[in-house]
Amino acid sequence: MELALAQARLAAAGGEVPVGAIITDGAGQVLAAAHNSVEAMRDPTAHAEFLALAAARAARGEKYLADCTLTVTLEPCVFCAGAIAALRLRRVVFGAYDPKTGGVEHGPRVFAHATTHHKPELIGGVREGECAALLKDFFAGFRHA
């Protein structure tokens, strides 16, 4: 989670919503790291998870990431959860829960539906306080501006 938090801090420094993600393989080696880049790329799909997943898949040159773990500072949204299912990740570890737009433990709970063909192991709340504080501090700046 430390590497994902470092990515989230990079996002915040660049004016992006502070979410960071890393992908590790079955041996724990980092395959990819990314942070939200929606503003920089002018692309609403440039979520940290999606960028890290694409980079890991490209680095491996494989269709699926079945032995991999995604570690991300915020509960994935529906869009990212769909990508996680499609790439067949083994595990998803996330920090802060997202009651408003989360798609894993909140909202549509993508992996809870019988129609979802792949259900990764989920571990939420890892270093939740730190992850949530980054988001809270970032958005507090908008309320006081």
mmCIF file of N, CA and C in Angstrom:
data_model
loop_
_atom_site.group_PDB
_atom_site.id
_atom_site.type_symbol
_atom_site.label_atom_id
_atom_site.label_comp_id
_atom_site.label_asym_id
_atom_site.label_seq_id
_atom_site.Cartn_x
_atom_site.Cartn_y
_atom_site.Cartn_z
ATOM 1 N N MET A 1 0.828 -1.197 0.000
ATOM 2 C CA MET A 1 0.000 0.000 0.000
ATOM 3 C C MET A 1 0.869 1.257 0.000
ATOM 4 N N GLU A 2 2.067 1.148 0.545
ATOM 5 C CA GLU A 2 2.943 2.327 0.572
ATOM 6 C C GLU A 2 3.209 2.857 -0.839
ATOM 7 N N LEU A 3 3.452 1.967 -1.778
ATOM 8 C CA LEU A 3 3.701 2.398 -3.159
ATOM 9 C C LEU A 3 2.452 3.035 -3.779
ATOM 10 N N ALA A 4 1.302 2.492 -3.475
ATOM 11 C CA ALA A 4 0.058 3.067 -3.979
ATOM 12 C C ALA A 4 -0.174 4.450 -3.368
ATOM 13 N N LEU A 5 0.126 4.611 -2.084
ATOM 14 C CA LEU A 5 0.005 5.922 -1.436
ATOM 15 C C LEU A 5 0.965 6.930 -2.071
ATOM 16 N N ALA A 6 2.166 6.499 -2.399
ATOM 17 C CA ALA A 6 3.122 7.394 -3.059
ATOM 18 C C ALA A 6 2.575 7.849 -4.412
ATOM 19 N N GLN A 7 1.939 6.938 -5.139
ATOM 20 C CA GLN A 7 1.315 7.309 -6.407
ATOM 21 C C GLN A 7 0.167 8.292 -6.185
ATOM 22 N N ALA A 8 -0.615 8.084 -5.140
ATOM 23 C CA ALA A 8 -1.727 8.988 -4.833
ATOM 24 C C ALA A 8 -1.209 10.389 -4.518
ATOM 25 N N ARG A 9 -0.093 10.467 -3.807
ATOM 26 C CA ARG A 9 0.507 11.774 -3.497
ATOM 27 C C ARG A 9 0.973 12.472 -4.780
ATOM 28 N N LEU A 10 1.511 11.700 -5.721
ATOM 29 C CA LEU A 10 1.901 12.278 -7.013
ATOM 30 C C LEU A 10 0.681 12.843 -7.739
ATOM 31 N N ALA A 11 -0.421 12.109 -7.673
ATOM 32 C CA ALA A 11 -1.656 12.585 -8.295
ATOM 33 C C ALA A 11 -2.079 13.909 -7.687
ATOM 34 N N ALA A 12 -2.101 13.982 -6.360
ATOM 35 C CA ALA A 12 -2.513 15.210 -5.677
ATOM 36 C C ALA A 12 -1.604 16.376 -6.052
ATOM 37 N N ALA A 13 -0.312 16.127 -6.112
ATOM 38 C CA ALA A 13 0.643 17.180 -6.470
ATOM 39 C C ALA A 13 0.393 17.706 -7.877
ATOM 40 N N GLY A 14 -0.169 16.871 -8.730
ATOM 41 C CA GLY A 14 -0.485 17.271 -10.094
ATOM 42 C C GLY A 14 -1.908 17.771 -10.269
ATOM 43 N N GLY A 15 -2.632 17.962 -9.164
ATOM 44 C CA GLY A 15 -3.998 18.463 -9.244
ATOM 45 C C GLY A 15 -5.034 17.410 -9.573
ATOM 46 N N GLU A 16 -4.650 16.152 -9.474
ATOM 47 C CA GLU A 16 -5.567 15.043 -9.750
ATOM 48 C C GLU A 16 -6.155 14.528 -8.439
ATOM 49 N N VAL A 17 -7.322 13.912 -8.510
ATOM 50 C CA VAL A 17 -7.882 13.242 -7.340
ATOM 51 C C VAL A 17 -6.847 12.210 -6.894
ATOM 52 N N PRO A 18 -6.438 12.250 -5.610
ATOM 53 C CA PRO A 18 -5.323 11.416 -5.149
ATOM 54 C C PRO A 18 -5.660 9.937 -4.962
ATOM 55 N N VAL A 19 -5.592 9.230 -6.066
ATOM 56 C CA VAL A 19 -5.757 7.782 -6.042
ATOM 57 C C VAL A 19 -4.540 7.187 -6.740
ATOM 58 N N GLY A 20 -3.934 6.194 -6.085
ATOM 59 C CA GLY A 20 -2.788 5.514 -6.657
ATOM 60 C C GLY A 20 -3.011 4.022 -6.666
ATOM 61 N N ALA A 21 -2.377 3.343 -7.615
ATOM 62 C CA ALA A 21 -2.554 1.900 -7.757
ATOM 63 C C ALA A 21 -1.252 1.246 -8.185
ATOM 64 N N ILE A 22 -1.069 0.022 -7.739
ATOM 65 C CA ILE A 22 0.044 -0.802 -8.210
ATOM 66 C C ILE A 22 -0.476 -2.193 -8.534
ATOM 67 N N ILE A 23 0.228 -2.873 -9.424
ATOM 68 C CA ILE A 23 -0.075 -4.258 -9.761
ATOM 69 C C ILE A 23 1.169 -5.061 -9.424
ATOM 70 N N THR A 24 0.979 -6.126 -8.653
ATOM 71 C CA THR A 24 2.073 -7.037 -8.347
ATOM 72 C C THR A 24 1.732 -8.420 -8.893
ATOM 73 N N ASP A 25 2.775 -9.150 -9.268
ATOM 74 C CA ASP A 25 2.558 -10.502 -9.766
ATOM 75 C C ASP A 25 2.484 -11.481 -8.606
ATOM 76 N N GLY A 26 2.358 -12.746 -8.920
ATOM 77 C CA GLY A 26 2.214 -13.777 -7.901
ATOM 78 C C GLY A 26 3.393 -13.867 -6.949
ATOM 79 N N ALA A 27 4.572 -13.404 -7.385
ATOM 80 C CA ALA A 27 5.766 -13.419 -6.537
ATOM 81 C C ALA A 27 5.936 -12.119 -5.757
ATOM 82 N N GLY A 28 4.996 -11.180 -5.941
ATOM 83 C CA GLY A 28 5.068 -9.910 -5.231
ATOM 84 C C GLY A 28 5.887 -8.838 -5.930
ATOM 85 N N GLN A 29 6.316 -9.097 -7.152
ATOM 86 C CA GLN A 29 7.090 -8.118 -7.915
ATOM 87 C C GLN A 29 6.140 -7.085 -8.531
ATOM 88 N N VAL A 30 6.526 -5.824 -8.459
ATOM 89 C CA VAL A 30 5.700 -4.756 -9.032
ATOM 90 C C VAL A 30 5.805 -4.795 -10.552
ATOM 91 N N LEU A 31 4.662 -4.915 -11.190
ATOM 92 C CA LEU A 31 4.585 -4.896 -12.652
ATOM 93 C C LEU A 31 4.262 -3.506 -13.179
ATOM 94 N N ALA A 32 3.473 -2.742 -12.416
ATOM 95 C CA ALA A 32 3.040 -1.426 -12.877
ATOM 96 C C ALA A 32 2.596 -0.578 -11.692
ATOM 97 N N ALA A 33 2.741 0.721 -11.854
ATOM 98 C CA ALA A 33 2.266 1.691 -10.863
ATOM 99 C C ALA A 33 1.666 2.867 -11.628
ATOM 100 N N ALA A 34 0.586 3.411 -11.111
ATOM 101 C CA ALA A 34 -0.073 4.529 -11.788
ATOM 102 C C ALA A 34 -0.880 5.333 -10.785
ATOM 103 N N HIS A 35 -1.256 6.522 -11.203
ATOM 104 C CA HIS A 35 -2.141 7.365 -10.400
ATOM 105 C C HIS A 35 -3.178 7.986 -11.323
ATOM 106 N N ASN A 36 -4.219 8.518 -10.732
ATOM 107 C CA ASN A 36 -5.244 9.179 -11.533
ATOM 108 C C ASN A 36 -4.581 10.220 -12.428
ATOM 109 N N SER A 37 -4.982 10.230 -13.685
ATOM 110 C CA SER A 37 -4.434 11.179 -14.660
ATOM 111 C C SER A 37 -5.534 11.734 -15.558
ATOM 112 N N VAL A 38 -6.720 11.829 -15.010
ATOM 113 C CA VAL A 38 -7.892 12.289 -15.764
ATOM 114 C C VAL A 38 -7.669 13.684 -16.336
ATOM 115 N N GLU A 39 -7.174 14.605 -15.518
ATOM 116 C CA GLU A 39 -6.974 15.982 -15.964
ATOM 117 C C GLU A 39 -5.785 16.079 -16.911
ATOM 118 N N ALA A 40 -4.669 15.469 -16.549
ATOM 119 C CA ALA A 40 -3.454 15.547 -17.369
ATOM 120 C C ALA A 40 -3.661 14.942 -18.756
ATOM 121 N N MET A 41 -4.378 13.838 -18.812
ATOM 122 C CA MET A 41 -4.601 13.151 -20.086
ATOM 123 C C MET A 41 -5.872 13.629 -20.785
ATOM 124 N N ARG A 42 -6.652 14.444 -20.070
ATOM 125 C CA ARG A 42 -7.948 14.911 -20.579
ATOM 126 C C ARG A 42 -8.792 13.716 -21.018
ATOM 127 N N ASP A 43 -8.802 12.709 -20.119
ATOM 128 C CA ASP A 43 -9.466 11.441 -20.410
ATOM 129 C C ASP A 43 -10.188 10.963 -19.153
ATOM 130 N N PRO A 44 -11.511 10.950 -19.154
ATOM 131 C CA PRO A 44 -12.247 10.537 -17.967
ATOM 132 C C PRO A 44 -12.064 9.074 -17.588
ATOM 133 N N THR A 45 -11.443 8.282 -18.463
ATOM 134 C CA THR A 45 -11.180 6.879 -18.126
ATOM 135 C C THR A 45 -9.784 6.671 -17.551
ATOM 136 N N ALA A 46 -9.015 7.718 -17.357
ATOM 137 C CA ALA A 46 -7.630 7.596 -16.891
ATOM 138 C C ALA A 46 -7.564 7.441 -15.367
ATOM 139 N N HIS A 47 -8.301 6.444 -14.871
ATOM 140 C CA HIS A 47 -8.280 6.120 -13.444
ATOM 141 C C HIS A 47 -6.986 5.376 -13.130
ATOM 142 N N ALA A 48 -6.518 5.514 -11.905
ATOM 143 C CA ALA A 48 -5.273 4.862 -11.484
ATOM 144 C C ALA A 48 -5.307 3.363 -11.761
ATOM 145 N N GLU A 49 -6.401 2.707 -11.392
ATOM 146 C CA GLU A 49 -6.507 1.265 -11.563
ATOM 147 C C GLU A 49 -6.430 0.866 -13.033
ATOM 148 N N PHE A 50 -7.197 1.570 -13.858
ATOM 149 C CA PHE A 50 -7.268 1.243 -15.276
ATOM 150 C C PHE A 50 -5.908 1.419 -15.937
ATOM 151 N N LEU A 51 -5.208 2.507 -15.595
ATOM 152 C CA LEU A 51 -3.882 2.749 -16.161
ATOM 153 C C LEU A 51 -2.877 1.694 -15.707
ATOM 154 N N ALA A 52 -2.922 1.333 -14.428
ATOM 155 C CA ALA A 52 -2.002 0.312 -13.909
ATOM 156 C C ALA A 52 -2.295 -1.048 -14.540
ATOM 157 N N LEU A 53 -3.558 -1.389 -14.681
ATOM 158 C CA LEU A 53 -3.928 -2.659 -15.304
ATOM 159 C C LEU A 53 -3.432 -2.731 -16.743
ATOM 160 N N ALA A 54 -3.624 -1.659 -17.490
ATOM 161 C CA ALA A 54 -3.189 -1.631 -18.886
ATOM 162 C C ALA A 54 -1.668 -1.751 -18.979
ATOM 163 N N ALA A 55 -0.957 -1.058 -18.105
ATOM 164 C CA ALA A 55 0.509 -1.113 -18.119
ATOM 165 C C ALA A 55 1.015 -2.502 -17.736
ATOM 166 N N ALA A 56 0.387 -3.129 -16.758
ATOM 167 C CA ALA A 56 0.805 -4.472 -16.338
ATOM 168 C C ALA A 56 0.554 -5.487 -17.447
ATOM 169 N N ARG A 57 -0.576 -5.373 -18.087
ATOM 170 C CA ARG A 57 -0.891 -6.290 -19.176
ATOM 171 C C ARG A 57 0.086 -6.090 -20.327
ATOM 172 N N ALA A 58 0.407 -4.854 -20.643
ATOM 173 C CA ALA A 58 1.362 -4.568 -21.713
ATOM 174 C C ALA A 58 2.758 -5.083 -21.360
ATOM 175 N N ALA A 59 3.147 -4.924 -20.094
ATOM 176 C CA ALA A 59 4.466 -5.383 -19.659
ATOM 177 C C ALA A 59 4.583 -6.895 -19.763
ATOM 178 N N ARG A 60 3.511 -7.562 -19.481
ATOM 179 C CA ARG A 60 3.498 -9.021 -19.537
ATOM 180 C C ARG A 60 3.252 -9.555 -20.934
ATOM 181 N N GLY A 61 2.541 -8.802 -21.734
ATOM 182 C CA GLY A 61 2.200 -9.273 -23.066
ATOM 183 C C GLY A 61 1.206 -10.414 -23.044
ATOM 184 N N GLU A 62 0.415 -10.457 -21.989
ATOM 185 C CA GLU A 62 -0.579 -11.519 -21.840
ATOM 186 C C GLU A 62 -1.977 -10.927 -21.797
ATOM 187 N N LYS A 63 -2.935 -11.757 -22.092
ATOM 188 C CA LYS A 63 -4.334 -11.330 -22.112
ATOM 189 C C LYS A 63 -4.882 -11.116 -20.695
ATOM 190 N N TYR A 64 -4.516 -11.993 -19.765
ATOM 191 C CA TYR A 64 -5.055 -11.947 -18.409
ATOM 192 C C TYR A 64 -3.950 -11.715 -17.377
ATOM 193 N N LEU A 65 -4.359 -11.312 -16.201
ATOM 194 C CA LEU A 65 -3.447 -11.088 -15.077
ATOM 195 C C LEU A 65 -3.894 -11.946 -13.894
ATOM 196 N N ALA A 66 -4.106 -13.211 -14.157
ATOM 197 C CA ALA A 66 -4.754 -14.111 -13.198
ATOM 198 C C ALA A 66 -3.998 -14.336 -11.895
ATOM 199 N N ASP A 67 -2.698 -14.170 -11.877
ATOM 200 C CA ASP A 67 -1.944 -14.369 -10.637
ATOM 201 C C ASP A 67 -1.645 -13.051 -9.927
ATOM 202 N N CYS A 68 -2.195 -11.958 -10.420
ATOM 203 C CA CYS A 68 -1.821 -10.623 -9.946
ATOM 204 C C CYS A 68 -2.753 -10.048 -8.885
ATOM 205 N N THR A 69 -2.187 -9.078 -8.163
ATOM 206 C CA THR A 69 -2.919 -8.333 -7.148
ATOM 207 C C THR A 69 -2.897 -6.856 -7.511
ATOM 208 N N LEU A 70 -4.062 -6.227 -7.438
ATOM 209 C CA LEU A 70 -4.182 -4.783 -7.570
ATOM 210 C C LEU A 70 -4.262 -4.212 -6.164
ATOM 211 N N THR A 71 -3.388 -3.274 -5.859
ATOM 212 C CA THR A 71 -3.457 -2.553 -4.593
ATOM 213 C C THR A 71 -3.743 -1.099 -4.939
ATOM 214 N N VAL A 72 -4.829 -0.569 -4.394
ATOM 215 C CA VAL A 72 -5.282 0.775 -4.752
ATOM 216 C C VAL A 72 -5.757 1.498 -3.501
ATOM 217 N N THR A 73 -5.592 2.806 -3.480
ATOM 218 C CA THR A 73 -5.891 3.589 -2.277
ATOM 219 C C THR A 73 -7.381 3.837 -2.053
ATOM 220 N N LEU A 74 -8.209 3.612 -3.066
ATOM 221 C CA LEU A 74 -9.648 3.842 -2.956
ATOM 222 C C LEU A 74 -10.408 2.670 -3.558
ATOM 223 N N GLU A 75 -11.499 2.325 -2.943
ATOM 224 C CA GLU A 75 -12.359 1.264 -3.474
ATOM 225 C C GLU A 75 -12.628 1.506 -4.958
ATOM 226 N N PRO A 76 -12.393 0.519 -5.816
ATOM 227 C CA PRO A 76 -12.619 0.709 -7.247
ATOM 228 C C PRO A 76 -14.069 1.029 -7.587
ATOM 229 N N CYS A 77 -14.212 1.850 -8.616
ATOM 230 C CA CYS A 77 -15.536 2.190 -9.133
ATOM 231 C C CYS A 77 -16.030 1.064 -10.036
ATOM 232 N N VAL A 78 -17.217 1.198 -10.559
ATOM 233 C CA VAL A 78 -17.815 0.187 -11.435
ATOM 234 C C VAL A 78 -16.958 -0.029 -12.683
ATOM 235 N N PHE A 79 -16.499 1.045 -13.279
ATOM 236 C CA PHE A 79 -15.667 0.972 -14.486
ATOM 237 C C PHE A 79 -14.422 0.119 -14.232
ATOM 238 N N CYS A 80 -13.718 0.432 -13.160
ATOM 239 C CA CYS A 80 -12.486 -0.296 -12.846
ATOM 240 C C CYS A 80 -12.778 -1.729 -12.411
ATOM 241 N N ALA A 81 -13.871 -1.932 -11.690
ATOM 242 C CA ALA A 81 -14.241 -3.291 -11.279
ATOM 243 C C ALA A 81 -14.510 -4.163 -12.503
ATOM 244 N N GLY A 82 -15.117 -3.589 -13.530
ATOM 245 C CA GLY A 82 -15.344 -4.328 -14.758
ATOM 246 C C GLY A 82 -14.039 -4.754 -15.414
ATOM 247 N N ALA A 83 -13.066 -3.851 -15.419
ATOM 248 C CA ALA A 83 -11.751 -4.174 -15.985
ATOM 249 C C ALA A 83 -11.057 -5.253 -15.158
ATOM 250 N N ILE A 84 -11.190 -5.163 -13.849
ATOM 251 C CA ILE A 84 -10.601 -6.167 -12.952
ATOM 252 C C ILE A 84 -11.177 -7.551 -13.263
ATOM 253 N N ALA A 85 -12.487 -7.613 -13.429
ATOM 254 C CA ALA A 85 -13.134 -8.892 -13.750
ATOM 255 C C ALA A 85 -12.678 -9.406 -15.110
ATOM 256 N N ALA A 86 -12.624 -8.513 -16.095
ATOM 257 C CA ALA A 86 -12.239 -8.932 -17.443
ATOM 258 C C ALA A 86 -10.808 -9.467 -17.483
ATOM 259 N N LEU A 87 -9.925 -8.885 -16.679
ATOM 260 C CA LEU A 87 -8.522 -9.312 -16.657
ATOM 261 C C LEU A 87 -8.262 -10.449 -15.676
ATOM 262 N N ARG A 88 -9.309 -10.837 -14.941
ATOM 263 C CA ARG A 88 -9.265 -12.000 -14.048
ATOM 264 C C ARG A 88 -8.216 -11.905 -12.940
ATOM 265 N N LEU A 89 -8.097 -10.746 -12.321
ATOM 266 C CA LEU A 89 -7.142 -10.589 -11.224
ATOM 267 C C LEU A 89 -7.456 -11.527 -10.074
ATOM 268 N N ARG A 90 -6.425 -11.939 -9.406
ATOM 269 C CA ARG A 90 -6.582 -12.856 -8.267
ATOM 270 C C ARG A 90 -7.089 -12.122 -7.033
ATOM 271 N N ARG A 91 -6.572 -10.909 -6.811
ATOM 272 C CA ARG A 91 -6.882 -10.216 -5.559
ATOM 273 C C ARG A 91 -6.932 -8.707 -5.795
ATOM 274 N N VAL A 92 -7.806 -8.050 -5.027
ATOM 275 C CA VAL A 92 -7.881 -6.595 -4.994
ATOM 276 C C VAL A 92 -7.769 -6.163 -3.537
ATOM 277 N N VAL A 93 -6.790 -5.317 -3.272
ATOM 278 C CA VAL A 93 -6.572 -4.751 -1.939
ATOM 279 C C VAL A 93 -6.808 -3.253 -2.067
ATOM 280 N N PHE A 94 -7.681 -2.701 -1.231
ATOM 281 C CA PHE A 94 -7.907 -1.256 -1.316
ATOM 282 C C PHE A 94 -7.916 -0.619 0.063
ATOM 283 N N GLY A 95 -7.682 0.686 0.060
ATOM 284 C CA GLY A 95 -7.598 1.441 1.307
ATOM 285 C C GLY A 95 -8.943 1.988 1.750
ATOM 286 N N ALA A 96 -9.270 3.183 1.280
ATOM 287 C CA ALA A 96 -10.499 3.858 1.691
ATOM 288 C C ALA A 96 -11.718 3.266 0.996
ATOM 289 N N TYR A 97 -12.793 3.160 1.746
ATOM 290 C CA TYR A 97 -14.071 2.748 1.175
ATOM 291 C C TYR A 97 -14.700 3.964 0.493
ATOM 292 N N ASP A 98 -15.526 3.719 -0.520
ATOM 293 C CA ASP A 98 -16.150 4.804 -1.271
ATOM 294 C C ASP A 98 -17.659 4.593 -1.342
ATOM 295 N N PRO A 99 -18.368 5.055 -0.301
ATOM 296 C CA PRO A 99 -19.822 4.856 -0.267
ATOM 297 C C PRO A 99 -20.580 5.539 -1.408
ATOM 298 N N LYS A 100 -20.018 6.606 -1.994
ATOM 299 C CA LYS A 100 -20.706 7.344 -3.055
ATOM 300 C C LYS A 100 -20.555 6.696 -4.432
ATOM 301 N N THR A 101 -19.331 6.354 -4.810
ATOM 302 C CA THR A 101 -19.122 5.869 -6.172
ATOM 303 C C THR A 101 -18.370 4.536 -6.240
ATOM 304 N N GLY A 102 -18.195 3.889 -5.115
ATOM 305 C CA GLY A 102 -17.536 2.583 -5.117
ATOM 306 C C GLY A 102 -18.394 1.548 -5.827
ATOM 307 N N GLY A 103 -17.732 0.559 -6.400
ATOM 308 C CA GLY A 103 -18.464 -0.467 -7.120
ATOM 309 C C GLY A 103 -18.165 -1.874 -6.634
ATOM 310 N N VAL A 104 -17.429 -1.970 -5.510
ATOM 311 C CA VAL A 104 -16.996 -3.269 -5.017
ATOM 312 C C VAL A 104 -17.713 -3.627 -3.710
ATOM 313 N N GLU A 105 -17.617 -2.768 -2.739
ATOM 314 C CA GLU A 105 -18.296 -2.978 -1.450
ATOM 315 C C GLU A 105 -19.525 -2.084 -1.325
ATOM 316 N N HIS A 106 -19.648 -1.129 -2.207
ATOM 317 C CA HIS A 106 -20.782 -0.193 -2.211
ATOM 318 C C HIS A 106 -21.413 -0.187 -3.596
ATOM 319 N N GLY A 107 -22.505 0.564 -3.721
ATOM 320 C CA GLY A 107 -23.151 0.692 -5.022
ATOM 321 C C GLY A 107 -23.525 -0.652 -5.612
ATOM 322 N N PRO A 108 -23.167 -0.883 -6.861
ATOM 323 C CA PRO A 108 -23.599 -2.108 -7.543
ATOM 324 C C PRO A 108 -22.876 -3.383 -7.113
ATOM 325 N N ARG A 109 -21.820 -3.278 -6.326
ATOM 326 C CA ARG A 109 -21.087 -4.462 -5.841
ATOM 327 C C ARG A 109 -20.882 -5.467 -6.981
ATOM 328 N N VAL A 110 -20.102 -5.036 -7.938
ATOM 329 C CA VAL A 110 -19.913 -5.779 -9.189
ATOM 330 C C VAL A 110 -19.609 -7.262 -8.984
ATOM 331 N N PHE A 111 -18.756 -7.588 -8.030
ATOM 332 C CA PHE A 111 -18.344 -8.982 -7.875
ATOM 333 C C PHE A 111 -19.345 -9.833 -7.098
ATOM 334 N N ALA A 112 -20.383 -9.226 -6.559
ATOM 335 C CA ALA A 112 -21.376 -9.962 -5.787
ATOM 336 C C ALA A 112 -22.466 -10.587 -6.655
ATOM 337 N N HIS A 113 -22.525 -10.208 -7.912
ATOM 338 C CA HIS A 113 -23.588 -10.695 -8.785
ATOM 339 C C HIS A 113 -23.239 -12.034 -9.405
ATOM 340 N N ALA A 114 -24.213 -12.881 -9.488
ATOM 341 C CA ALA A 114 -24.023 -14.222 -10.045
ATOM 342 C C ALA A 114 -23.582 -14.166 -11.506
ATOM 343 N N THR A 115 -23.908 -13.079 -12.200
ATOM 344 C CA THR A 115 -23.554 -12.967 -13.613
ATOM 345 C C THR A 115 -22.083 -12.577 -13.811
ATOM 346 N N THR A 116 -21.417 -12.138 -12.752
ATOM 347 C CA THR A 116 -20.004 -11.793 -12.872
ATOM 348 C C THR A 116 -19.214 -13.090 -13.005
ATOM 349 N N HIS A 117 -18.485 -13.223 -14.098
ATOM 350 C CA HIS A 117 -17.780 -14.477 -14.360
ATOM 351 C C HIS A 117 -16.488 -14.613 -13.569
ATOM 352 N N HIS A 118 -16.005 -13.557 -12.996
ATOM 353 C CA HIS A 118 -14.770 -13.641 -12.215
ATOM 354 C C HIS A 118 -14.927 -12.822 -10.936
ATOM 355 N N LYS A 119 -14.539 -13.415 -9.816
ATOM 356 C CA LYS A 119 -14.665 -12.758 -8.521
ATOM 357 C C LYS A 119 -13.322 -12.833 -7.796
ATOM 358 N N PRO A 120 -12.576 -11.715 -7.778
ATOM 359 C CA PRO A 120 -11.295 -11.739 -7.080
ATOM 360 C C PRO A 120 -11.487 -11.724 -5.566
ATOM 361 N N GLU A 121 -10.459 -12.132 -4.867
ATOM 362 C CA GLU A 121 -10.441 -11.974 -3.411
ATOM 363 C C GLU A 121 -10.406 -10.474 -3.132
ATOM 364 N N LEU A 122 -11.202 -10.014 -2.179
ATOM 365 C CA LEU A 122 -11.255 -8.587 -1.832
ATOM 366 C C LEU A 122 -10.763 -8.370 -0.412
ATOM 367 N N ILE A 123 -9.879 -7.403 -0.251
ATOM 368 C CA ILE A 123 -9.397 -7.009 1.070
ATOM 369 C C ILE A 123 -9.494 -5.494 1.137
ATOM 370 N N GLY A 124 -10.443 -4.989 1.911
ATOM 371 C CA GLY A 124 -10.653 -3.548 2.014
ATOM 372 C C GLY A 124 -10.216 -2.984 3.343
ATOM 373 N N GLY A 125 -10.027 -1.674 3.375
ATOM 374 C CA GLY A 125 -9.704 -0.971 4.608
ATOM 375 C C GLY A 125 -8.239 -1.000 4.998
ATOM 376 N N VAL A 126 -7.349 -1.366 4.081
ATOM 377 C CA VAL A 126 -5.918 -1.404 4.377
ATOM 378 C C VAL A 126 -5.386 0.031 4.408
ATOM 379 N N ARG A 127 -4.877 0.425 5.573
ATOM 380 C CA ARG A 127 -4.389 1.797 5.794
ATOM 381 C C ARG A 127 -5.466 2.822 5.397
ATOM 382 N N GLU A 128 -6.669 2.454 5.739
ATOM 383 C CA GLU A 128 -7.849 3.246 5.372
ATOM 384 C C GLU A 128 -7.734 4.704 5.800
ATOM 385 N N GLY A 129 -7.277 4.942 7.030
ATOM 386 C CA GLY A 129 -7.173 6.312 7.533
ATOM 387 C C GLY A 129 -6.276 7.182 6.686
ATOM 388 N N GLU A 130 -5.121 6.671 6.320
ATOM 389 C CA GLU A 130 -4.182 7.434 5.487
ATOM 390 C C GLU A 130 -4.752 7.693 4.103
ATOM 391 N N CYS A 131 -5.344 6.682 3.526
ATOM 392 C CA CYS A 131 -5.917 6.813 2.193
ATOM 393 C C CYS A 131 -7.070 7.819 2.189
ATOM 394 N N ALA A 132 -7.929 7.724 3.178
ATOM 395 C CA ALA A 132 -9.072 8.635 3.282
ATOM 396 C C ALA A 132 -8.610 10.062 3.551
ATOM 397 N N ALA A 133 -7.564 10.226 4.366
ATOM 398 C CA ALA A 133 -7.060 11.571 4.691
ATOM 399 C C ALA A 133 -6.547 12.285 3.445
ATOM 400 N N LEU A 134 -5.881 11.568 2.568
ATOM 401 C CA LEU A 134 -5.409 12.191 1.319
ATOM 402 C C LEU A 134 -6.579 12.754 0.522
ATOM 403 N N LEU A 135 -7.637 11.970 0.412
ATOM 404 C CA LEU A 135 -8.817 12.417 -0.327
ATOM 405 C C LEU A 135 -9.503 13.586 0.367
ATOM 406 N N LYS A 136 -9.663 13.474 1.677
ATOM 407 C CA LYS A 136 -10.324 14.531 2.448
ATOM 408 C C LYS A 136 -9.559 15.848 2.329
ATOM 409 N N ASP A 137 -8.249 15.785 2.472
ATOM 410 C CA ASP A 137 -7.423 16.992 2.367
ATOM 411 C C ASP A 137 -7.500 17.603 0.972
ATOM 412 N N PHE A 138 -7.485 16.754 -0.039
ATOM 413 C CA PHE A 138 -7.563 17.236 -1.417
ATOM 414 C C PHE A 138 -8.873 17.985 -1.646
ATOM 415 N N PHE A 139 -9.981 17.381 -1.263
ATOM 416 C CA PHE A 139 -11.271 18.004 -1.511
ATOM 417 C C PHE A 139 -11.551 19.175 -0.580
ATOM 418 N N ALA A 140 -10.930 19.209 0.582
ATOM 419 C CA ALA A 140 -11.075 20.353 1.493
ATOM 420 C C ALA A 140 -10.539 21.612 0.815
ATOM 421 N N GLY A 141 -9.530 21.489 0.005
ATOM 422 C CA GLY A 141 -8.972 22.625 -0.712
ATOM 423 C C GLY A 141 -9.981 23.266 -1.650
ATOM 424 N N PHE A 142 -10.884 22.481 -2.199
ATOM 425 C CA PHE A 142 -11.918 23.017 -3.082
ATOM 426 C C PHE A 142 -12.992 23.756 -2.296
ATOM 427 N N ARG A 143 -13.275 23.292 -1.107
ATOM 428 C CA ARG A 143 -14.326 23.917 -0.300
ATOM 429 C C ARG A 143 -13.881 25.275 0.247
ATOM 430 N N HIS A 144 -12.563 25.449 0.426
ATOM 431 C CA HIS A 144 -12.061 26.701 0.990
ATOM 432 C C HIS A 144 -11.557 27.667 -0.081
ATOM 433 N N ALA A 145 -11.636 27.245 -1.305
ATOM 434 C CA ALA A 145 -11.109 28.112 -2.395
ATOM 435 C C ALA A 145 -12.148 29.128 -2.817
#
